[in-house]
Coordinates of C-alpha atoms and ligand atoms in Angstrom, one line a residue:
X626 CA -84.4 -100.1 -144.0
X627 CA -86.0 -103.6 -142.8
X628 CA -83.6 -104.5 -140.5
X629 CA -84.8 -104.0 -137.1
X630 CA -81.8 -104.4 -135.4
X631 CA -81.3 -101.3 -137.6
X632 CA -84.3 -99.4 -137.3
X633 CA -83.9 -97.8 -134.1
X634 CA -80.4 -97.0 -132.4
X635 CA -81.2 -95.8 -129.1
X636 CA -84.2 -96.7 -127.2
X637 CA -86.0 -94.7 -124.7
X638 CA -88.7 -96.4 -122.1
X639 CA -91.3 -96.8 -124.3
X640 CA -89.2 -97.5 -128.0
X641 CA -88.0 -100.4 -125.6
X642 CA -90.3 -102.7 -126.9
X643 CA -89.2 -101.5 -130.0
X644 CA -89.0 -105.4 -131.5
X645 CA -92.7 -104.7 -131.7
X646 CA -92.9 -102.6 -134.5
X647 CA -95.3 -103.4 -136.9
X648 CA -94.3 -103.6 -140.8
X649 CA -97.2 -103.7 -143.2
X650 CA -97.3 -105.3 -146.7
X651 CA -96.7 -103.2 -149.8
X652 CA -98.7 -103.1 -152.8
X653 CA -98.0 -105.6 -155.7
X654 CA -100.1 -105.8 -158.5
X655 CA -99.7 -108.5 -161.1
X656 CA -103.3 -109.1 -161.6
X657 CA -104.6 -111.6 -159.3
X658 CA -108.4 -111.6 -158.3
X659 CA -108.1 -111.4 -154.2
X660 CA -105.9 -108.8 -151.9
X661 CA -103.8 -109.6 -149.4
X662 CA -102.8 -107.5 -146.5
X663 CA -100.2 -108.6 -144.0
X664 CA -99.2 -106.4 -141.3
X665 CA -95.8 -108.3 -139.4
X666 CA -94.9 -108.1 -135.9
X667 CA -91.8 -109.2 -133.7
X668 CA -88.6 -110.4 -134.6
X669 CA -86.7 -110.4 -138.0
X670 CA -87.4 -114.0 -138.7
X671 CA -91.4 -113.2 -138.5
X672 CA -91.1 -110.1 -141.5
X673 CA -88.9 -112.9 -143.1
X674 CA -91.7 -115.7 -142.6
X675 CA -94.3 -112.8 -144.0
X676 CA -92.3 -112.7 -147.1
X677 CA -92.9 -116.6 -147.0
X678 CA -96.4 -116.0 -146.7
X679 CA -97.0 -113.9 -148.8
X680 CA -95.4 -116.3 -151.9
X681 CA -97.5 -119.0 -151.1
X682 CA -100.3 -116.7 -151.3
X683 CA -99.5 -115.3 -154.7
X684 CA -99.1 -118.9 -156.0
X685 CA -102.9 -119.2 -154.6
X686 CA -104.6 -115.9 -156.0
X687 CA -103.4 -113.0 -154.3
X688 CA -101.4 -109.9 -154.8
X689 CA -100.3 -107.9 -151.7
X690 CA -101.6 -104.2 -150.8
X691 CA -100.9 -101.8 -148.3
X692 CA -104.5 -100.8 -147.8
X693 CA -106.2 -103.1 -145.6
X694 CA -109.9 -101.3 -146.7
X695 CA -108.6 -102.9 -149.8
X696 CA -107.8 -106.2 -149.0
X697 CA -110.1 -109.4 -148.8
X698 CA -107.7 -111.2 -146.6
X699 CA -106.1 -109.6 -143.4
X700 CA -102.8 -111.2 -142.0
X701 CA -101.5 -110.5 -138.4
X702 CA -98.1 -112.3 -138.0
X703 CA -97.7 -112.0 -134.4
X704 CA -95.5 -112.2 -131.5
X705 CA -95.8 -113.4 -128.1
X706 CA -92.1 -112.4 -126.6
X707 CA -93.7 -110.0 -124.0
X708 CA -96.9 -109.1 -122.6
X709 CA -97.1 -105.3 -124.6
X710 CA -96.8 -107.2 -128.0
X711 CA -99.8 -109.8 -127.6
X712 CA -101.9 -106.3 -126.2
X713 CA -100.9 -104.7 -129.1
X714 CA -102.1 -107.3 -131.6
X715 CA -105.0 -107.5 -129.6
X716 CA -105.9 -103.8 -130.0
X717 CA -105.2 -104.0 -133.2
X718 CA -107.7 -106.6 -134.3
X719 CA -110.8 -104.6 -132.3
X720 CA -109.8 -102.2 -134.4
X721 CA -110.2 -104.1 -137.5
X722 CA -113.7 -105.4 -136.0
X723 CA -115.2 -102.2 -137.6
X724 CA -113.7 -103.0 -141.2
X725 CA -115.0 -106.4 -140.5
X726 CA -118.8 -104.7 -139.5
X727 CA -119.1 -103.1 -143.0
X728 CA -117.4 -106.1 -144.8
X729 CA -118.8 -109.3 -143.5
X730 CA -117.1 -111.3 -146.4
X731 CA -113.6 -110.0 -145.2
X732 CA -111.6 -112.8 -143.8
X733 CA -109.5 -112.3 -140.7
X734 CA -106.1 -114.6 -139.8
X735 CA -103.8 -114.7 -136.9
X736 CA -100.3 -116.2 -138.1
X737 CA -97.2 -116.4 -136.0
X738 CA -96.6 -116.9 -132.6
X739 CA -99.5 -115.7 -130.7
X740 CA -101.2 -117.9 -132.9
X741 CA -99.0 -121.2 -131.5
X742 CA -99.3 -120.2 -128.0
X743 CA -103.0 -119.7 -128.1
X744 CA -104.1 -122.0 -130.5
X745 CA -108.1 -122.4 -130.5
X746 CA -108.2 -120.3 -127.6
X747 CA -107.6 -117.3 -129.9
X748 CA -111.4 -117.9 -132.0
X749 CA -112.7 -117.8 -128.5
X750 CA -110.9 -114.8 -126.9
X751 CA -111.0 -112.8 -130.6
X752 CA -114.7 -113.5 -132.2
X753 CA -113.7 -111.8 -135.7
X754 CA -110.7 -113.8 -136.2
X755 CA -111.6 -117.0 -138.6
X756 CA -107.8 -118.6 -139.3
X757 CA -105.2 -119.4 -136.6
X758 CA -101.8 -120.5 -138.0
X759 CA -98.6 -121.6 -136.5
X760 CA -95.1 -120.7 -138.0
X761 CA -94.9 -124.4 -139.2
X762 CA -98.2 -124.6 -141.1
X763 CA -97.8 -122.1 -143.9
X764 CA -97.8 -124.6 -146.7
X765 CA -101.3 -125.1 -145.2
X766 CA -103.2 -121.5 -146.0
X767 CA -104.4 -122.5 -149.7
X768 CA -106.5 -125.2 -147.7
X769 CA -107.2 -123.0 -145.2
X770 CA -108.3 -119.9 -147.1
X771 CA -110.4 -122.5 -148.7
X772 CA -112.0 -123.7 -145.4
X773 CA -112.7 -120.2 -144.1
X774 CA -114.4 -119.3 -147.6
X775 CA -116.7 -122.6 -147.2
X776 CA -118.0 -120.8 -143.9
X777 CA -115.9 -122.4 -141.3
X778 CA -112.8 -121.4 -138.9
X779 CA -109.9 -123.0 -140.0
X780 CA -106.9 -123.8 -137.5
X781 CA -103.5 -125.6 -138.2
X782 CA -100.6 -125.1 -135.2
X783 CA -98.8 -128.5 -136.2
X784 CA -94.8 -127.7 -135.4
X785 CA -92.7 -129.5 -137.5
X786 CA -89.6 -130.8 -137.2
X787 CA -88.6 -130.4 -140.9
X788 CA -90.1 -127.6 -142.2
X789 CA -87.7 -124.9 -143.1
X790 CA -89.7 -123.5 -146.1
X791 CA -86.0 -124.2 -148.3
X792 CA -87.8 -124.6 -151.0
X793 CA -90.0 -121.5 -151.2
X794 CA -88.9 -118.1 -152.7
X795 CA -89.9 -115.3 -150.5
X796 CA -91.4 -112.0 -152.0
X797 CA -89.7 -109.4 -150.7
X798 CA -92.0 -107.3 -149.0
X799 CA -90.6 -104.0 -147.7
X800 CA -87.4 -104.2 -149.9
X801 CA -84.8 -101.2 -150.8
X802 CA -83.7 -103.3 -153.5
X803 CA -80.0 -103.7 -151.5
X804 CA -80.6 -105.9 -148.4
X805 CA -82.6 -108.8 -147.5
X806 CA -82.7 -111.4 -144.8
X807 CA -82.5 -115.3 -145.5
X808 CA -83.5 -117.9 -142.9
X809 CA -81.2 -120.4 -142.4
X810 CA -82.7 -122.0 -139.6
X811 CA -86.4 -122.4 -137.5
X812 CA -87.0 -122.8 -133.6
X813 CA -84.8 -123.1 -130.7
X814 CA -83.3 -126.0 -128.7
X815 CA -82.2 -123.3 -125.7
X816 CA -84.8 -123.2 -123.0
X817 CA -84.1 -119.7 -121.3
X818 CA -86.3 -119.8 -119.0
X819 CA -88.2 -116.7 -119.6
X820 CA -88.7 -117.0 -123.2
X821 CA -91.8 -118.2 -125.0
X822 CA -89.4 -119.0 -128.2
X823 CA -89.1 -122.5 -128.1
X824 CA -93.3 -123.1 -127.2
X825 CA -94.3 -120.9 -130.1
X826 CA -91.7 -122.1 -132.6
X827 CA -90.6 -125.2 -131.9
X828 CA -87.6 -127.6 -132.0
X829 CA -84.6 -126.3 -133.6
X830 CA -83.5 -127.4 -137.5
X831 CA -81.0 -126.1 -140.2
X832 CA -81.9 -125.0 -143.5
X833 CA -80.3 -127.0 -146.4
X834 CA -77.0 -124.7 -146.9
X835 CA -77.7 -124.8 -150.8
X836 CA -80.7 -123.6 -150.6
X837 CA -79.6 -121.0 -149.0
X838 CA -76.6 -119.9 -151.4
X839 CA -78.7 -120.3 -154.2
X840 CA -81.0 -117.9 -152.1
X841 CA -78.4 -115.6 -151.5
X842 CA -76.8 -115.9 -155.2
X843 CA -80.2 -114.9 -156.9
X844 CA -80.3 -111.9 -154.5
X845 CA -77.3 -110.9 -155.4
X846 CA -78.1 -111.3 -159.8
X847 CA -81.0 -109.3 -158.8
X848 CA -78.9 -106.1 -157.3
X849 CA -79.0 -106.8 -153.8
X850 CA -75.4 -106.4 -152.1
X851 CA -76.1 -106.9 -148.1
X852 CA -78.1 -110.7 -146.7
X853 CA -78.5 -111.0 -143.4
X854 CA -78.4 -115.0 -142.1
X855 CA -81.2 -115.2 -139.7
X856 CA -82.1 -118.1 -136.6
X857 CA -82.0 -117.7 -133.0
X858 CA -78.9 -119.1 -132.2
X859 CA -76.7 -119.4 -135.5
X860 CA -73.8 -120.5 -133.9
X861 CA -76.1 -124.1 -133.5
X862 CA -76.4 -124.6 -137.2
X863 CA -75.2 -127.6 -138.5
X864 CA -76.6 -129.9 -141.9
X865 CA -75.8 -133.3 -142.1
X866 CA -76.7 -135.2 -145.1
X867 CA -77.7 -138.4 -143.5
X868 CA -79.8 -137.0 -140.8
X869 CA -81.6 -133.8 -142.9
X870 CA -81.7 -135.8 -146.3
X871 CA -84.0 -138.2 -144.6
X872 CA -86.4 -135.6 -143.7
X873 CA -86.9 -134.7 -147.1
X874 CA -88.1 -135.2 -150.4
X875 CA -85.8 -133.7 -152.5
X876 CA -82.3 -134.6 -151.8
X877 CA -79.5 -131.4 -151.2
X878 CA -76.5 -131.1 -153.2
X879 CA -74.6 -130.6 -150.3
X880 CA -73.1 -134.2 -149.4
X881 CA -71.0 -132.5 -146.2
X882 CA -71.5 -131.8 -142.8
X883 CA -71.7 -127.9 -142.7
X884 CA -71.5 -125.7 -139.7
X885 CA -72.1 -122.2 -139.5
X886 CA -68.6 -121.2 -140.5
X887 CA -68.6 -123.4 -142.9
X888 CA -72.1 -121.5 -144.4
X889 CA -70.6 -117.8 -143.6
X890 CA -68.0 -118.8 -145.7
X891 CA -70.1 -120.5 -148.4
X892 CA -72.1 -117.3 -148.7
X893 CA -69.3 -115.1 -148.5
X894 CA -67.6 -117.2 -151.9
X895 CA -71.1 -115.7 -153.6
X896 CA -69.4 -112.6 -155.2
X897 CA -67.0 -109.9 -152.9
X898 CA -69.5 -107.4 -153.5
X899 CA -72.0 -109.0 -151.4
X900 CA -71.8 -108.4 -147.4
X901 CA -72.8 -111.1 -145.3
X902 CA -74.6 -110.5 -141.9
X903 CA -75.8 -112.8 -139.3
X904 CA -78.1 -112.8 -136.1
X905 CA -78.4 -113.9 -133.7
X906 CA -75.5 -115.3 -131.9
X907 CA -75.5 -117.3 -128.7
X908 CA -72.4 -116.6 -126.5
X909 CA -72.5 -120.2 -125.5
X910 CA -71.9 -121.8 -129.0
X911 CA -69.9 -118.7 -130.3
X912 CA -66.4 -120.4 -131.8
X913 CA -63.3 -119.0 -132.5
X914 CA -63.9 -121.1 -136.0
X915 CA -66.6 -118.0 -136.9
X916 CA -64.5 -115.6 -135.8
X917 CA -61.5 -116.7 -137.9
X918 CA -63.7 -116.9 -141.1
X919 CA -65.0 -113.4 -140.6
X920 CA -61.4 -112.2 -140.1
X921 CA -60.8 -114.1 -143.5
X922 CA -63.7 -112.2 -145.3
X923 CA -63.8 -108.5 -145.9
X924 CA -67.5 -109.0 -146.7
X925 CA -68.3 -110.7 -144.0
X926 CA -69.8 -107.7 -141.2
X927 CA -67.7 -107.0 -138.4
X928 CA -70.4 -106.6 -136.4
X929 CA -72.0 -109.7 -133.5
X930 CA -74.9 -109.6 -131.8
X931 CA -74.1 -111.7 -128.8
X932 CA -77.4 -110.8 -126.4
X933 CA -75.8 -111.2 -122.3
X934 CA -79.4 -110.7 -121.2
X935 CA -77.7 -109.9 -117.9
X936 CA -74.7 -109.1 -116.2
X937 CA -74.8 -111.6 -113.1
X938 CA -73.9 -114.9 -113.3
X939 CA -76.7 -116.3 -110.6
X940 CA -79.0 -114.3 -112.6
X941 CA -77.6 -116.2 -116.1
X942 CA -78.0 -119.4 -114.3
X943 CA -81.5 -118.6 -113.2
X944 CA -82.4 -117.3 -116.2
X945 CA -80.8 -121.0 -117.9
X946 CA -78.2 -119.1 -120.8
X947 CA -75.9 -121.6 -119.6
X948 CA -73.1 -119.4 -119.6
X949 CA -71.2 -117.5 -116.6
X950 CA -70.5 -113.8 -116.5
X951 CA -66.7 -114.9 -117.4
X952 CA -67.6 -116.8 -120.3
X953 CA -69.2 -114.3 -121.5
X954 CA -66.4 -111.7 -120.8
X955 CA -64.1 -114.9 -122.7
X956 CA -66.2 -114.7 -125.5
X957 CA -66.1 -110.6 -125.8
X958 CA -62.0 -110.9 -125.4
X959 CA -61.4 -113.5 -127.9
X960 CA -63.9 -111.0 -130.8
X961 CA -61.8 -108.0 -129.7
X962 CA -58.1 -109.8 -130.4
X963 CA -59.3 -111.6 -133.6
X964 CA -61.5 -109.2 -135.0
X965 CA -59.8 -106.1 -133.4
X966 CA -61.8 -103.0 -131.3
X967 CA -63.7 -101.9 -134.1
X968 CA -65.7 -105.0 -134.6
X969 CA -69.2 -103.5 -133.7
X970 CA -71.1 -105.8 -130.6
X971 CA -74.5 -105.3 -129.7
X972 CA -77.0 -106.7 -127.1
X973 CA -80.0 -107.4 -125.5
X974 CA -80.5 -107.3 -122.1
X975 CA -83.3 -107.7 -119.6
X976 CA -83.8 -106.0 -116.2
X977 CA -85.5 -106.8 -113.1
X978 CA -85.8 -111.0 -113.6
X979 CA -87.2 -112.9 -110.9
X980 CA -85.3 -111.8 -107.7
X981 CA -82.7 -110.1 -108.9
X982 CA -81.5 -107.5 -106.5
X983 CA -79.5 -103.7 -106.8
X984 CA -76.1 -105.5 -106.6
X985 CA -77.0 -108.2 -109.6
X986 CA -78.1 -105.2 -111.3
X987 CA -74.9 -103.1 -110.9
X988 CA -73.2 -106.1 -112.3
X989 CA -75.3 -105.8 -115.9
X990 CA -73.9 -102.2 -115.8
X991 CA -70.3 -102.8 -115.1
X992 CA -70.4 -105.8 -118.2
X993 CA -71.6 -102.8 -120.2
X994 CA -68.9 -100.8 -119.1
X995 CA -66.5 -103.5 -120.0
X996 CA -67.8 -104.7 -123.3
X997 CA -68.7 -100.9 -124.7
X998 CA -71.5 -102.2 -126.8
X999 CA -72.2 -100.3 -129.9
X1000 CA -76.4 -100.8 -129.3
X1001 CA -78.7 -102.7 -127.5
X1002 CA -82.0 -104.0 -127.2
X1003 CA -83.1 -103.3 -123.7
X1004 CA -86.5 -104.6 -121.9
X1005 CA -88.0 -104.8 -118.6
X1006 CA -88.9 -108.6 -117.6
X1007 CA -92.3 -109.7 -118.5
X1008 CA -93.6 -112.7 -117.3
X1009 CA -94.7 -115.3 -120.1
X1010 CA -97.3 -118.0 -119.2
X1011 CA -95.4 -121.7 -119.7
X1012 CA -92.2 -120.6 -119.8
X1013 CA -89.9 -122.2 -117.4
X1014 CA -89.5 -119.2 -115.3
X1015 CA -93.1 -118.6 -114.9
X1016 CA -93.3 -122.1 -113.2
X1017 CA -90.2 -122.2 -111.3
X1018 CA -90.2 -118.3 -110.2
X1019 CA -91.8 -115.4 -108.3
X1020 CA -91.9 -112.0 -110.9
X1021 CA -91.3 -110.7 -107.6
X1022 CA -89.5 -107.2 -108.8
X1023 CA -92.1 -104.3 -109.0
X1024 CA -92.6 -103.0 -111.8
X1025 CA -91.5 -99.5 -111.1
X1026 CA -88.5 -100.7 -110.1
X1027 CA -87.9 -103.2 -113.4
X1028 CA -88.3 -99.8 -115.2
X1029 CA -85.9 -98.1 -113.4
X1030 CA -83.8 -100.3 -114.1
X1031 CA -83.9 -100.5 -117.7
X1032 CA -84.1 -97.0 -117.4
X1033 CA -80.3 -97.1 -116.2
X1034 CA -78.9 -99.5 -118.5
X1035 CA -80.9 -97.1 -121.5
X1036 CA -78.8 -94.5 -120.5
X1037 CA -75.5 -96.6 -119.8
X1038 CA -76.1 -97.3 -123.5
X1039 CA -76.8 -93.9 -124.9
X1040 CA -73.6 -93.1 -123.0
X1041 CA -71.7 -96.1 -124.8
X1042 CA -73.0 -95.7 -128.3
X1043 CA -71.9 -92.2 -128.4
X1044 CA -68.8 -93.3 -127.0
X1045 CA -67.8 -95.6 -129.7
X1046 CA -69.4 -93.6 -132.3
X1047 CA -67.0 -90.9 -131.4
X1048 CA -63.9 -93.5 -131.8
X1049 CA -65.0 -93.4 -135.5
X1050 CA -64.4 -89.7 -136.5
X1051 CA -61.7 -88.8 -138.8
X1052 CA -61.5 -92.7 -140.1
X1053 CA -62.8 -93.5 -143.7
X1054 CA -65.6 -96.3 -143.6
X1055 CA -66.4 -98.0 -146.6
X1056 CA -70.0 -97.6 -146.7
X1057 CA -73.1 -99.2 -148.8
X1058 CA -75.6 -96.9 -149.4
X1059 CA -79.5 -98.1 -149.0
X1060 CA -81.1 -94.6 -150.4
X1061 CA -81.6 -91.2 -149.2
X1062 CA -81.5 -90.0 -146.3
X1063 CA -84.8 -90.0 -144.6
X1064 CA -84.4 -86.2 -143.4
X1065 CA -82.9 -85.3 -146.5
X1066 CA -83.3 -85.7 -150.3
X1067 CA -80.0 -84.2 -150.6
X1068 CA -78.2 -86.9 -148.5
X1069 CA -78.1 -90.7 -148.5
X1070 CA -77.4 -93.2 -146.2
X1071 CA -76.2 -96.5 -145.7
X1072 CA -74.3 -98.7 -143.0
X1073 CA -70.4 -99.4 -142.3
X1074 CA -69.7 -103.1 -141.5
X1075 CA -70.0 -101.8 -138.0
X1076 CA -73.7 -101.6 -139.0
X1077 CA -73.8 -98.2 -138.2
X1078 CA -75.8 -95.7 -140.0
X1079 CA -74.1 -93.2 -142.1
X1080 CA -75.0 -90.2 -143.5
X1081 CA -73.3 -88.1 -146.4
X1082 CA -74.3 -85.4 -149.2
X1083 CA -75.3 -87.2 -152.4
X1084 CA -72.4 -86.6 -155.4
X1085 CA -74.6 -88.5 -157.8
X1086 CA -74.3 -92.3 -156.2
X1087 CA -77.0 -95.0 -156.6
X1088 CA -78.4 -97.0 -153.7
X1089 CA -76.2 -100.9 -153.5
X1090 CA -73.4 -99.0 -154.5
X1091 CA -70.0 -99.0 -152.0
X1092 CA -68.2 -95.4 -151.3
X1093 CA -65.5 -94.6 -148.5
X1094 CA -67.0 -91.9 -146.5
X1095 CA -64.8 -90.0 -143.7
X1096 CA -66.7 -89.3 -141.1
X1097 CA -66.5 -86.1 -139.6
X1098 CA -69.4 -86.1 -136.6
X1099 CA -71.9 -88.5 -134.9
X1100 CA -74.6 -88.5 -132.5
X1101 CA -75.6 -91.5 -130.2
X1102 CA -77.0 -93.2 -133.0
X1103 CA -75.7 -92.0 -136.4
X1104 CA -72.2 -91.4 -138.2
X1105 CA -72.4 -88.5 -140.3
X1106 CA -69.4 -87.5 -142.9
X1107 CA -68.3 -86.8 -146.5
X1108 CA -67.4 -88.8 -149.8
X1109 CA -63.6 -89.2 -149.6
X1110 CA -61.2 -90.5 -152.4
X1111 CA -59.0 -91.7 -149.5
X1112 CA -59.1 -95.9 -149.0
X1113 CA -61.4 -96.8 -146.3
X1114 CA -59.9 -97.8 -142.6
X1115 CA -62.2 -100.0 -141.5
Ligands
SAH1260 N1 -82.5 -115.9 -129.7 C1 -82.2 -114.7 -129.2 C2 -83.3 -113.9 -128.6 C3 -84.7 -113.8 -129.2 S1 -85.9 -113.0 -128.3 C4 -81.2 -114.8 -128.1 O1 -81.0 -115.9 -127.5 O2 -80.5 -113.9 -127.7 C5 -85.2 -111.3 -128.3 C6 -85.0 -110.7 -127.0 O3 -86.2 -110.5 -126.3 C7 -84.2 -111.6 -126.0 O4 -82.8 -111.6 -126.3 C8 -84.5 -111.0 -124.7 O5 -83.6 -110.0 -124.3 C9 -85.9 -110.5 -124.9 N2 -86.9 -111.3 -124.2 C10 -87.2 -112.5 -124.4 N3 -88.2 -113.0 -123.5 C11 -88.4 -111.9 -122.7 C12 -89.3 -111.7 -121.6 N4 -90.0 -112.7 -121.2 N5 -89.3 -110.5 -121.0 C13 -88.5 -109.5 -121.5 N6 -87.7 -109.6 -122.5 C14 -87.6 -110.8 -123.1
SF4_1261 FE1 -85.3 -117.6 -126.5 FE2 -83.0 -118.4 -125.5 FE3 -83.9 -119.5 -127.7 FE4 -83.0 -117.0 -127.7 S1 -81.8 -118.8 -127.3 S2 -84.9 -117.8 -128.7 S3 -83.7 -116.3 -125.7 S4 -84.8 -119.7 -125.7
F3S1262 FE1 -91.7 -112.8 -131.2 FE2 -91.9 -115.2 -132.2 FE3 -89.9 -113.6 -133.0 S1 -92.3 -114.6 -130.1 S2 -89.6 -112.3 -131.2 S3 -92.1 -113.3 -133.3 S4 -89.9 -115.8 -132.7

């Protein structure tokens, strides 16, 4: 499974930076005379801009491999979120400095964020890199390949403020066939102050919502039964004819405002078989409107990421989330009586932002304690340079005791996960199975519209089929149970 939200259910000190993990291209081979390889770090909506890549590239020439020692063309798609991930792209491409030493003719490119934040800097500070690419400019790599092969470094970090990519059909890179992700919007209007987001991706815009059923239709024709909606703050989508249509050359279909209920519940008309996810949302712009349609649609995941960040409301206000401690704790109450106590809620939070003290820190535990989050992402602060907190504020917490922190709130969560796993023993979940088990070939597993992962014996199913499991044990991160004849509860 893709879906990093997915891939890792309770994180330890070091998995904490888990939104780092690397996903690597897979083979495809239709032919074409050059190799690709793309190797994807970050967030959910830089695997999905991969998959972007990677299309435009097999329009110019190139199928994908998983080799690099094959490949003529190296990708890094990068982030900048915290310090760890730039080092770790930065290690990465030393080591591909040796490739590069047998291979002269291999041609090395820096995509994604790290490549917007650094720009030209990057051919500077990284000598065997020859292509630096912003998230806007990837209708531009034909020309730049082309550049690079006529014996020059090519660079394009224009952000757009149209470019959504609506038009492009993604290849779907690390697919189990079943679930895929779906942008349906690019950059961010919020300026938290300690995130890079909005420097490295630029000024928010919504995807054309036909586009984006016709997207999520061809998925499902094609066997797939889960999409996950992706943008950093979905609750702020909105299309409007008159102000998008301008933008663009080919005019939508869609003569409407649309909001993002309105596009849950566009997607969610696709077919009943076909679940309907969505991250991330901002507990700000949350509505009960979303809420409602989710409650209206069985195929629509009860399950909200709604990231606090932190616990204290002077911290939220330094941190600029524009949202009080209460608000948030509003928001929480008003999913829990529409959507009931099993609706699944996840978060990230951060620990030890600029001078938080103990009693700030307490607070982040004791929203934990009231909210019972299912999972969260959990990191220590790390200072980015140009963000608003790096001008405005000290990072005057040590680091050991930033990692003590987190180190707290990990195991507030461990506690919590387990906790609400074990509300879900003895109840039936209707479950869609992704493929086997990775422990066992004997088992499969798939997720509950809690998200959770479940495992069960195989009695013949396929992968994107549904089956009511009862669950009969769990561990902090994984429901485990049997095929049942018995409708599902949840
Ligand atoms: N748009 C999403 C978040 C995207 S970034 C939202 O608003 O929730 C993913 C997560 O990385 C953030 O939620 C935050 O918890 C974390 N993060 C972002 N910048 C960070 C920083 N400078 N240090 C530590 N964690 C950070
Ligand atoms: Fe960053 Fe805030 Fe935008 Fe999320 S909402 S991407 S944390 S600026
Ligand atoms: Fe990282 Fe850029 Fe995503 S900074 S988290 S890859 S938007």
């Amino acid at each position: 499974m893709d879906n990093l939200i997915n891939d890792i259910n309770i994180l330890d000190g070091s998995e904490a930076e888990a939104c780092e993990t690397v996903k690597v291209s897979k083979k495809t081979n239709t032919g074409k005379d050059r190799k690709l390889y793309i190797e994807s770090y970050g967030c959910q909506m830089n695997f999905s801009d991969s998959e972007i890549v990677s299309s435009i590239m097999s329009e110019n020439g190139f199928d994908t491999t998983s080799d690099y020692e094959d490949a003529d063309v190296i990708f890094l798609n990068t982030c900048s979120i915290r310090e760890k991930a730039e080092q770790t792209v930065r290690m990465r491409l030393s080591q591909f400095n040796g490739v590069k030493r047998k291979k002269p003719e291999l041609m090395i490119g820096v995509l994604g964020c790290m490549a917007e934040r650094l720009k030209t800097k990057l051919l500077d500070e990284e000598k065997i890199v020859d292509l630096v690419v912003g998230p806007d400019a990837y209708r531009d790599l034909p020309n730049l390949v082309g550049e690079v092969d006529e014996g020059q470094k090519a660079v394009n970090t224009f952000l757009s403020r149209e470019e959504t990519y609506a038009d492009i059909t993604p290849v779907r890179l690390n697919s189990n066939g079943v679930t895929a992700f779906i942008s349906i919007m690019r950059g961010c209007d919020n300026m938290c102050s300690f995130c890079v987001v909005p420097f490295t991706r630029g000024r928010e815009r919504s995807r054309d919502p036909y586009s984006i059923v016709k997207e999520a239709q061809d998925l499902f024709d094609k066997g797939y039964r889960e999409v996950t909606l992706l943008g950093q703050n979905v609750d702020s989508y909105k299309w409007s004819p008159e102000v998008n249509n301008k933008a663009r050359l080919e005019k939508s279909e869609v003569s409407e405002i649309v909001n993002f209920a309105n596009l849950i519940e566009m997607v969610a008309q696709i077919h009943p078989d076909l679940r309907v996810r969505f991250s991330t949302s901002h507990p700000k712009d949350i509505t009960d409107e979303v809420l409602h349609t989710m409650k209206k649609y069985e195929n629509i995941c009860k399950c909200i990421h709604l990231p606090v960040q932190s616990g204290n409301t002077r911290v939220l206000e330094l941190m600029n989330r524009t949202y009080t401690r209460d608000w948030y704790i509003n928001r929480v109450d008003a999913i829990r009586s529409i959507l009931g106590e099993d609706c699944g809620i996840t978060s990230d939070m951060i620990t030890g932002f600029c001078t938080e003290t103990e009693e700030e820190h307490k607070d982040t535990l004791t929203l934990m304690d009231y909210v019972k989050y299912d999972f969260s992402y959990m990191f220590f602060y790390s200072e980015r340079p140009g963000t608003l907190a790096e001008k405005k504020y000290e990072d005057d917490i040590p680091l050991e005791v930033k990692k003590r922190r987190l180190s707290e709130v990990i195991a507030k969560q461990k506690e919590t996960s387990f906790e609400r796993n074990k509300r879900d023993i003895g109840k039936v979940h209707k479950v869609l199975i992704e493929g086997r088990s990775k422990k066992s070939a004997e088992q499969l597993q798939g997720r509950n519209t809690a998200n959770k992962v479940v495992i069960f014996d195989n009695e013949g199913q396929q992968k994107g089929q549904y089956v009511n499991v009862l669950v009969e044990d769990c561990s902090a991160g994984t429901l485990f149970g049997k095929i049942t004849e018995r409708k599902n509860d949840l």
